Amino acid sequence: MKLFDPHIHMTSRTTDDYQAMRAAGIVAVVEPAFWVGQPRTHVGTFEDYFLSLVGWERFRASQFGIRHFCTIGLNPKEANSAELVDGVMALLPRYLEKDGVVAVGEIGFDDQTPAEERLFAEQLELARIHGLPVLIHTPHRDKKAGTERSLAVVRDCGFPEGRVLIDHNNEETLPLVLATGCWAGHSIYPNTKMDENRMVALVRRYGAERIIVNSAADWGVSDPLKVPKTARAMREAGISEAEIQAIFWFNPVFFFAQSGRLLLGDLETPAEIDQRRLWEGNSVLRGQTPVVGA
Amino acid sequence: MRAEISETIAAALRRQAPEGWAWLEGRDRLTGFAGAGRRFAGPAGFSDHEAELLRAAGVAAPEDWSLAEAARAWALLAASPDEVPRLFRTGDTAERVAILKCLALLPDPAAHVGLAVEALRSHVQDVFEALACDNSYPAAWLPEPNFNQMVLKALFTGAPLSRVRGLSDRLNPTLVRMCADYAAERRAAGRVVPPDIALITGGPP
């Protein structure tokens, strides 16, 4: 079964992860723009990061037969970097126009400051202008209140809820999100946040509609195979194949296809692994017959 | 000549993608350059005559151009030459490839040697090959040390030497020595020597 990990920070992962992901059936990923562990200190650092998402990391994924898409945005943590935000916001229109950028994100709240709220609303407006859906990060501290505030910002801005993916949900936030028209993402981690068994319980209770699962694997302790592992856990728990296909393929594909930059038809044929690009320096993979004197 | 080339490309765009052309023509050149990727699909489909004109203007392989690349080339030719470095640096892979493929067409190609050398440093193989393979620019404009490093990297990364245009014109003793050393290094490691190294060293690997 083809799998999609719609939230994974591949910049922080090794080629071992790419190989394992592909072997486990992951053929497409969305890598959201986020922070990188400590605050950036120059606008240019954001720009080079955006360029790496649409350039180097996309190429790196292709070496392993994985189609790489990304989101672009000013993340909630660094919305608080007052001296940089104007410069970063000025960059966004340019980078939101790139191919393969499938949403504005990750945006939303972290500490729930006024600055975060302002940049959240401004980026919803950018998403409207560029015809993109949005990926919303919910805070890991004070999550329920943060999720309620996020849903309120979406509502107050009049942004269409069907084009909003509220991520990192748990047992308390999922019903709040499902009560709106927004989509609900869940990040499955080894020790913290959501796990496979709790995810199975949530799907048993709420079904598969507008449910999305991801690994959010990043530079911390995380597992880039949580998507296939969670799919397997659901299968073993007797959740229907149709629901599993929806959660792990059709839901994320449909959601991000709303950008117009991701086509189901393209994804149905997974990217081939071009061995020549693996830099093995092995001439068996080159196979040319020399034309002497050309 | 540049105006004729612009018109040649425009004619192909008009014929192959009338809707895309209408969008592109009405856009400022920088927006057109960026957005062309999603609005033009498939190969450029130049006619034999159009391809001949492009070859005469320095495009080594017009048959390899996509329609999006042709659209970007047209937008680039219409933009100011000062824009080229910035468009390259802020470009994604497809945008960078498009710029490199039409470097020979731009006014004052010699001015872009710095950009070309920077592009050759890229680990993104598509970017490297857009310049190293089927492109007349390196043989025409790169200084010898840079040309040599490009050829060695082509060997290293599996890009066929037969696609390095103008290689035989630019052969030099240093390049021959570097490649002979590379062949010796591979043999010492018990690894196969790329057979097309003979294009440079002249003998069996």
XYZ file of C-alpha atoms in Angstrom, chain A residues 77-252:
176
model
C 8.223 30.184 17.729
C 10.093 32.569 15.487
C 7.068 34.815 15.065
C 8.467 36.193 18.308
C 11.778 37.247 16.699
C 10.676 40.855 16.416
C 13.718 42.095 14.525
C 13.344 39.448 11.806
C 9.624 39.003 11.204
C 9.138 41.838 8.735
C 12.036 40.603 6.642
C 10.762 37.022 6.678
C 7.217 38.053 5.794
C 8.642 39.971 2.834
C 10.233 36.743 1.578
C 7.114 34.631 1.761
C 5.294 35.763 -1.398
C 8.270 34.776 -3.531
C 8.669 31.335 -1.987
C 4.957 30.573 -1.795
C 4.948 30.730 -5.602
C 7.421 27.871 -6.033
C 6.367 24.521 -7.451
C 5.753 21.828 -4.857
C 4.802 24.270 -2.100
C 1.515 22.787 -0.989
C 0.504 24.972 1.967
C 1.340 27.949 4.134
C 2.818 26.520 7.307
C 3.651 25.656 9.949
C 1.823 28.626 11.441
C -0.134 29.076 14.648
C 0.644 29.375 18.324
C 3.550 28.362 20.536
C 3.489 30.562 23.636
C 0.258 32.208 22.483
C 1.683 35.733 22.324
C 0.153 38.738 20.529
C 2.989 38.602 17.985
C 2.151 34.976 17.208
C -1.486 35.852 16.741
C -0.686 38.734 14.406
C 1.594 36.642 12.187
C -0.922 33.783 12.229
C -3.639 36.043 10.835
C -1.292 37.682 8.319
C -0.229 34.301 6.976
C -3.845 33.166 6.629
C -4.271 36.177 4.381
C -1.178 35.179 2.393
C -2.626 31.699 1.983
C -5.803 33.218 0.623
C -3.863 35.365 -1.870
C -1.737 32.425 -3.083
C -4.596 29.919 -3.195
C -2.971 27.613 -0.655
C -4.358 25.599 2.256
C -2.763 26.056 5.684
C -0.993 23.762 8.134
C -1.459 24.811 11.752
C 0.859 23.741 14.539
C -0.911 23.484 17.902
C 1.207 24.235 20.973
C 2.483 21.372 23.084
C 2.014 23.494 26.235
C -1.571 24.552 27.084
C -2.678 22.658 23.992
C -6.437 22.674 24.486
C -6.606 26.446 24.960
C -4.137 26.936 22.113
C -6.251 24.817 19.800
C -9.410 26.701 20.742
C -7.639 29.992 20.057
C -6.356 28.672 16.718
C -9.847 27.663 15.633
C -11.055 31.118 16.698
C -8.413 32.867 14.578
C -9.414 30.775 11.548
C -13.052 31.615 12.148
C -12.468 35.316 12.798
C -10.395 35.619 9.621
C -13.132 33.893 7.681
C -10.638 31.395 6.247
C -12.349 28.323 4.742
C -12.101 25.513 7.284
C -11.890 22.796 4.635
C -8.510 24.252 3.706
C -7.176 24.132 7.257
C -5.205 21.231 8.773
C -4.894 21.524 12.558
C -1.972 19.292 13.535
C -0.647 17.520 16.647
C -4.101 16.667 18.006
C -4.833 14.583 21.087
C -7.929 13.127 22.784
C -9.017 16.559 24.014
C -8.446 18.604 20.894
C -9.719 16.203 18.231
C -13.434 16.631 19.018
C -12.967 20.422 19.017
C -11.456 20.282 15.538
C -13.972 17.809 14.149
C -16.785 20.063 15.360
C -15.544 22.559 12.777
C -14.862 21.879 9.109
C -11.108 21.677 9.683
C -8.946 18.593 9.151
C -7.210 16.935 12.102
C -3.582 15.790 11.988
C -1.946 13.524 14.555
C 1.774 13.166 15.143
C 2.802 9.729 16.400
C 5.907 9.786 18.597
C 7.888 7.045 20.388
C 7.606 8.326 23.945
C 5.683 11.559 24.025
C 2.571 13.035 22.451
C 0.358 10.576 20.514
C 1.083 6.868 20.019
C -0.248 4.085 17.743
C -2.598 2.519 20.253
C -4.211 5.794 21.237
C -4.563 6.605 17.534
C -6.367 3.326 16.958
C -8.741 4.233 19.804
C -9.409 7.665 18.298
C -10.238 6.208 14.887
C -12.517 3.624 16.493
C -14.359 6.436 18.207
C -14.413 9.148 15.508
C -13.950 7.263 12.243
C -11.604 8.261 9.417
C -13.240 11.377 8.071
C -10.817 14.326 7.971
C -8.320 12.291 10.012
C -4.655 12.507 9.015
C -1.639 10.789 10.601
C 2.027 11.776 10.421
C 5.324 11.115 12.159
C 6.460 14.754 12.545
C 9.919 13.138 12.724
C 12.532 15.803 13.246
C 15.826 16.449 14.945
C 14.583 15.084 18.282
C 13.757 11.571 19.362
C 11.212 10.585 16.730
C 10.540 7.795 14.290
C 10.210 8.314 10.525
C 8.410 4.980 10.243
C 5.487 5.866 12.509
C 3.152 6.212 9.528
C 3.547 2.580 8.359
C 3.646 1.407 11.970
C 0.386 3.153 12.786
C -1.243 1.802 9.620
C -0.192 -1.686 10.682
C -1.528 -1.155 14.202
C -4.886 -0.152 12.759
C -4.975 -3.160 10.466
C -4.179 -5.451 13.391
C -6.908 -3.792 15.423
C -9.429 -4.612 12.711
C -9.991 -1.128 11.337
C -11.314 -1.432 7.786
C -9.000 -1.274 4.788
C -11.121 1.544 3.367
C -10.612 3.651 6.479
C -6.888 2.929 6.498
C -6.587 3.918 2.826
C -8.449 7.122 3.612
C -6.335 8.079 6.620
C -2.959 7.211 5.130
C -3.456 8.143 1.493
C -6.615 9.792 0.226
C -7.081 12.243 3.095
C -3.588 13.817 3.025
